């Protein structure tokens, strides 16, 4: 893990992150990390699959990117990484699905309003209608935007929210009603479709901008990635 000072182009190594040795245990590993609001400190922690939701079981560090000094995070300091309002902004953190307790967030640039979707599924075979969507304000106010069991989607991901919390933009996925979902050359599931959905949080009215059609559509990008929309027509993927 390195940090680059843009003005001088100086490169400083902060840490060498450990991964399992091939042949001794699972070679799959990622590392969750992020910035603190002061933009001077980072936090990082090993993210092993079997401990993905038990962050207390893995050593976590806070490090000063200027001096290089680091310390182990414990107790409230560690809890803050996974609970404080500013720390949960996905713009400043990186990890894997499930890292934040099966929740997904998206914040306004001013960080006073956010959208929360829960639970987030890591499998395409999740039952439809399980997720619920809230818009939340930093002062403690909140409003349910889409209620659990009041929709038919198998997956909902938050994409954007206006500064006043009036509108939210969501990516929703509907799977076909079948126990077996064949895969089409790695592009997705037959009959599945994604939609871009704008929701008026005051009236509950929904505006769909990508509708059901023979065209296959899909929202690419995970919880901590910038989403992109792609679709497949007879002339190929665009």
Coordinates of C-alpha atoms in Angstrom, one line a residue:
X1 CA 0.0 0.0 0.0
X2 CA 1.5 3.3 -1.1
X3 CA 0.6 6.9 -1.0
X4 CA 1.6 9.5 -3.7
X5 CA 2.0 13.2 -2.9
X6 CA 0.6 14.8 -6.1
X7 CA 2.6 18.1 -5.7
X8 CA 6.0 16.4 -5.5
X9 CA 5.2 13.0 -6.9
X10 CA 6.9 11.5 -3.9
X11 CA 5.9 7.9 -3.3
X12 CA 5.8 6.5 0.2
X13 CA 5.2 2.9 1.1
X14 CA 2.8 2.6 4.0
X15 CA 2.4 -1.1 4.5
X16 CA 2.8 -4.5 3.0
X17 CA -0.4 -6.4 3.3
X18 CA -0.3 -10.1 4.0
X19 CA -2.0 -12.7 1.9
X20 CA -2.0 -16.5 2.6
X21 CA 0.8 -18.5 1.1
X22 CA -0.3 -20.6 -1.9
X23 CA -0.7 -24.2 -1.0
X24 CA -1.1 -23.7 2.7
X25 CA -4.6 -22.2 2.8
X26 CA -7.1 -20.3 0.6
X27 CA -5.2 -18.0 -1.7
X28 CA -8.2 -15.7 -2.0
X29 CA -8.0 -12.5 0.1
X30 CA -8.8 -8.9 -0.2
X31 CA -8.1 -6.0 2.1
X32 CA -10.7 -3.5 3.3
X33 CA -9.4 0.1 3.7
X34 CA -10.5 3.7 3.6
X35 CA -9.8 7.3 4.4
X36 CA -10.6 9.2 7.5
X37 CA -12.5 12.5 7.1
X38 CA -9.4 14.5 7.9
X39 CA -7.8 13.1 4.6
X40 CA -4.6 12.5 6.5
X41 CA -5.2 9.1 8.0
X42 CA -6.2 5.8 6.5
X43 CA -7.5 2.6 8.1
X44 CA -7.0 -0.9 6.7
X45 CA -7.8 -4.5 7.7
X46 CA -7.4 -7.9 6.3
X47 CA -10.6 -9.3 4.9
X48 CA -10.6 -13.0 4.9
X49 CA -13.8 -14.7 3.6
X50 CA -14.5 -16.7 6.8
X51 CA -14.2 -13.5 8.9
X52 CA -15.9 -11.0 6.6
X53 CA -18.6 -9.9 9.1
X54 CA -16.5 -10.3 12.2
X55 CA -14.3 -7.3 12.0
X56 CA -13.4 -7.6 15.7
X57 CA -11.5 -10.9 15.0
X58 CA -9.0 -9.3 12.6
X59 CA -6.3 -6.7 13.5
X60 CA -7.1 -3.3 12.1
X61 CA -4.7 -0.3 11.8
X62 CA -4.9 3.5 11.6
X63 CA -2.0 5.1 9.8
X64 CA -0.8 8.7 9.3
X65 CA 0.1 9.0 5.6
X66 CA 2.5 11.9 6.3
X67 CA 4.6 10.5 9.2
X68 CA 3.9 6.9 8.5
X69 CA 3.1 6.2 12.1
X70 CA 0.4 3.6 12.8
X71 CA -1.5 2.1 15.7
X72 CA -3.8 -0.8 16.2
X73 CA -7.5 0.1 16.3
X74 CA -9.5 -1.3 19.3
X75 CA -12.8 -0.8 21.0
X76 CA -14.7 2.3 20.1
X77 CA -12.1 3.4 17.6
X78 CA -12.5 0.2 15.6
X79 CA -16.3 0.3 15.9
X80 CA -16.2 3.9 14.5
X81 CA -14.8 2.6 11.2
X82 CA -17.9 0.5 10.7
X83 CA -20.6 2.7 12.3
X84 CA -19.8 6.4 12.2
X85 CA -21.7 8.5 9.6
X86 CA -18.7 9.9 7.7
X87 CA -16.8 6.7 7.8
X88 CA -19.5 4.7 6.0
X89 CA -19.5 6.8 2.9
X90 CA -18.5 4.3 0.1
X91 CA -16.7 7.1 -1.8
X92 CA -13.9 6.8 0.8
X93 CA -13.8 3.1 1.5
X94 CA -13.1 -0.1 -0.3
X95 CA -14.0 -3.7 0.4
X96 CA -16.2 -6.6 -0.5
X97 CA -20.0 -7.2 -0.3
X98 CA -20.9 -7.8 3.3
X99 CA -18.2 -5.7 4.7
X100 CA -20.6 -3.2 6.2
X101 CA -23.1 -5.6 7.7
X102 CA -25.1 -6.4 4.6
X103 CA -25.9 -2.7 4.1
X104 CA -25.2 -0.5 1.1
X105 CA -25.0 3.3 1.2
X106 CA -24.8 6.3 -1.1
X107 CA -24.2 9.9 0.1
X108 CA -24.7 13.4 -1.2
X109 CA -21.5 15.4 -1.7
X110 CA -22.2 17.4 1.4
X111 CA -22.6 14.1 3.4
X112 CA -25.8 15.4 5.1
X113 CA -28.1 12.9 3.4
X114 CA -27.7 9.3 2.4
X115 CA -29.6 6.3 1.1
X116 CA -29.4 3.0 2.9
X117 CA -30.4 -0.4 1.4
X118 CA -30.6 -3.5 3.6
X119 CA -30.0 -6.4 3.4
X120 CA -27.5 -6.6 0.5
X121 CA -27.3 -10.1 -1.0
X122 CA -24.1 -11.6 -2.3
X123 CA -26.0 -14.2 -4.4
X124 CA -28.4 -13.9 -7.4
X125 CA -30.8 -16.4 -5.8
X126 CA -32.0 -14.2 -3.0
X127 CA -35.8 -14.2 -2.6
X128 CA -37.6 -11.3 -4.1
X129 CA -38.9 -8.5 -1.9
X130 CA -36.5 -8.9 1.0
X131 CA -34.7 -5.5 0.7
X132 CA -35.9 -2.2 2.2
X133 CA -34.7 1.3 1.2
X134 CA -34.4 4.4 3.5
X135 CA -33.4 8.0 3.0
X136 CA -31.6 9.2 6.1
X137 CA -30.4 12.6 7.4
X138 CA -27.4 13.2 9.5
X139 CA -29.5 14.9 12.2
X140 CA -31.3 11.6 12.8
X141 CA -34.3 11.8 10.6
X142 CA -35.2 9.0 8.3
X143 CA -37.9 7.9 5.9
X144 CA -38.7 4.5 4.3
X145 CA -38.7 4.9 0.5
X146 CA -39.4 1.3 -0.5
X147 CA -40.9 -1.2 2.0
X148 CA -39.9 -4.8 2.4
X149 CA -42.4 -7.2 0.8
X150 CA -43.9 -4.3 -1.2
X151 CA -41.8 -4.9 -4.4
X152 CA -40.8 -7.8 -6.7
X153 CA -37.1 -7.1 -7.1
X154 CA -34.3 -9.6 -6.2
X155 CA -31.7 -6.9 -5.8
X156 CA -31.6 -3.2 -5.1
X157 CA -28.5 -1.0 -5.1
X158 CA -28.4 2.7 -4.3
X159 CA -26.9 5.0 -7.0
X160 CA -27.6 8.6 -6.0
X161 CA -29.6 10.9 -3.8
X162 CA -30.4 14.6 -4.1
X163 CA -29.1 17.1 -1.5
X164 CA -32.6 17.6 0.0
X165 CA -33.4 13.9 0.1
X166 CA -36.4 14.3 -2.2
X167 CA -35.2 12.0 -5.0
X168 CA -33.2 8.7 -4.9
X169 CA -31.8 6.8 -7.9
X170 CA -31.7 3.0 -7.6
X171 CA -30.6 0.0 -9.7
X172 CA -33.1 -2.8 -9.4
X173 CA -32.8 -6.4 -10.7
X174 CA -35.7 -8.8 -11.4
X175 CA -34.9 -12.4 -11.9
X176 CA -37.2 -14.8 -13.9
X177 CA -39.5 -17.1 -11.9
X178 CA -37.4 -20.3 -12.4
X179 CA -35.4 -22.5 -10.1
X180 CA -32.7 -22.9 -12.7
X181 CA -31.3 -19.7 -14.2
X182 CA -29.2 -20.5 -17.3
X183 CA -26.2 -18.2 -18.0
X184 CA -25.8 -16.6 -21.4
X185 CA -22.1 -16.6 -22.3
X186 CA -21.1 -14.8 -19.2
X187 CA -23.4 -11.8 -19.9
X188 CA -26.1 -12.6 -17.4
X189 CA -29.3 -14.6 -16.8
X190 CA -31.9 -15.3 -19.4
X191 CA -35.0 -13.3 -18.6
X192 CA -33.3 -11.1 -16.0
X193 CA -33.6 -7.4 -16.4
X194 CA -32.2 -4.4 -14.6
X195 CA -33.9 -1.0 -14.4
X196 CA -32.8 2.5 -13.4
X197 CA -35.5 3.8 -11.0
X198 CA -36.0 7.3 -9.7
X199 CA -38.2 7.5 -6.6
X200 CA -39.9 10.6 -5.2
X201 CA -39.4 10.1 -1.5
X202 CA -42.4 12.3 -0.5
X203 CA -45.0 10.8 -2.7
X204 CA -43.5 7.3 -3.3
X205 CA -44.0 7.7 -7.0
X206 CA -41.5 5.7 -9.1
X207 CA -40.1 6.6 -12.5
X208 CA -38.5 3.9 -14.5
X209 CA -35.9 4.9 -17.1
X210 CA -34.9 1.5 -18.4
X211 CA -38.0 -0.6 -19.0
X212 CA -38.7 -4.2 -19.6
X213 CA -38.0 -5.2 -23.2
X214 CA -36.3 -7.9 -25.2
X215 CA -33.1 -5.9 -24.8
X216 CA -31.0 -7.3 -22.0
X217 CA -29.8 -4.6 -19.6
X218 CA -27.5 -4.8 -16.6
X219 CA -26.0 -2.5 -14.1
X220 CA -22.3 -3.2 -13.7
X221 CA -20.5 -2.3 -10.5
X222 CA -20.6 -3.3 -6.9
X223 CA -21.3 -1.5 -3.7
X224 CA -17.9 0.2 -3.6
X225 CA -17.6 0.8 -7.4
X226 CA -18.9 3.4 -9.8
X227 CA -21.9 1.8 -11.6
X228 CA -22.2 1.7 -15.4
X229 CA -25.1 0.6 -17.5
X230 CA -24.7 -1.7 -20.5
X231 CA -27.2 -3.4 -22.7
X232 CA -27.1 -6.2 -25.3
X233 CA -28.8 -5.9 -28.7
X234 CA -28.5 -8.0 -31.9
X235 CA -25.5 -6.0 -33.0
X236 CA -23.6 -6.8 -29.8
X237 CA -22.8 -5.3 -26.4
X238 CA -22.8 -1.6 -26.0

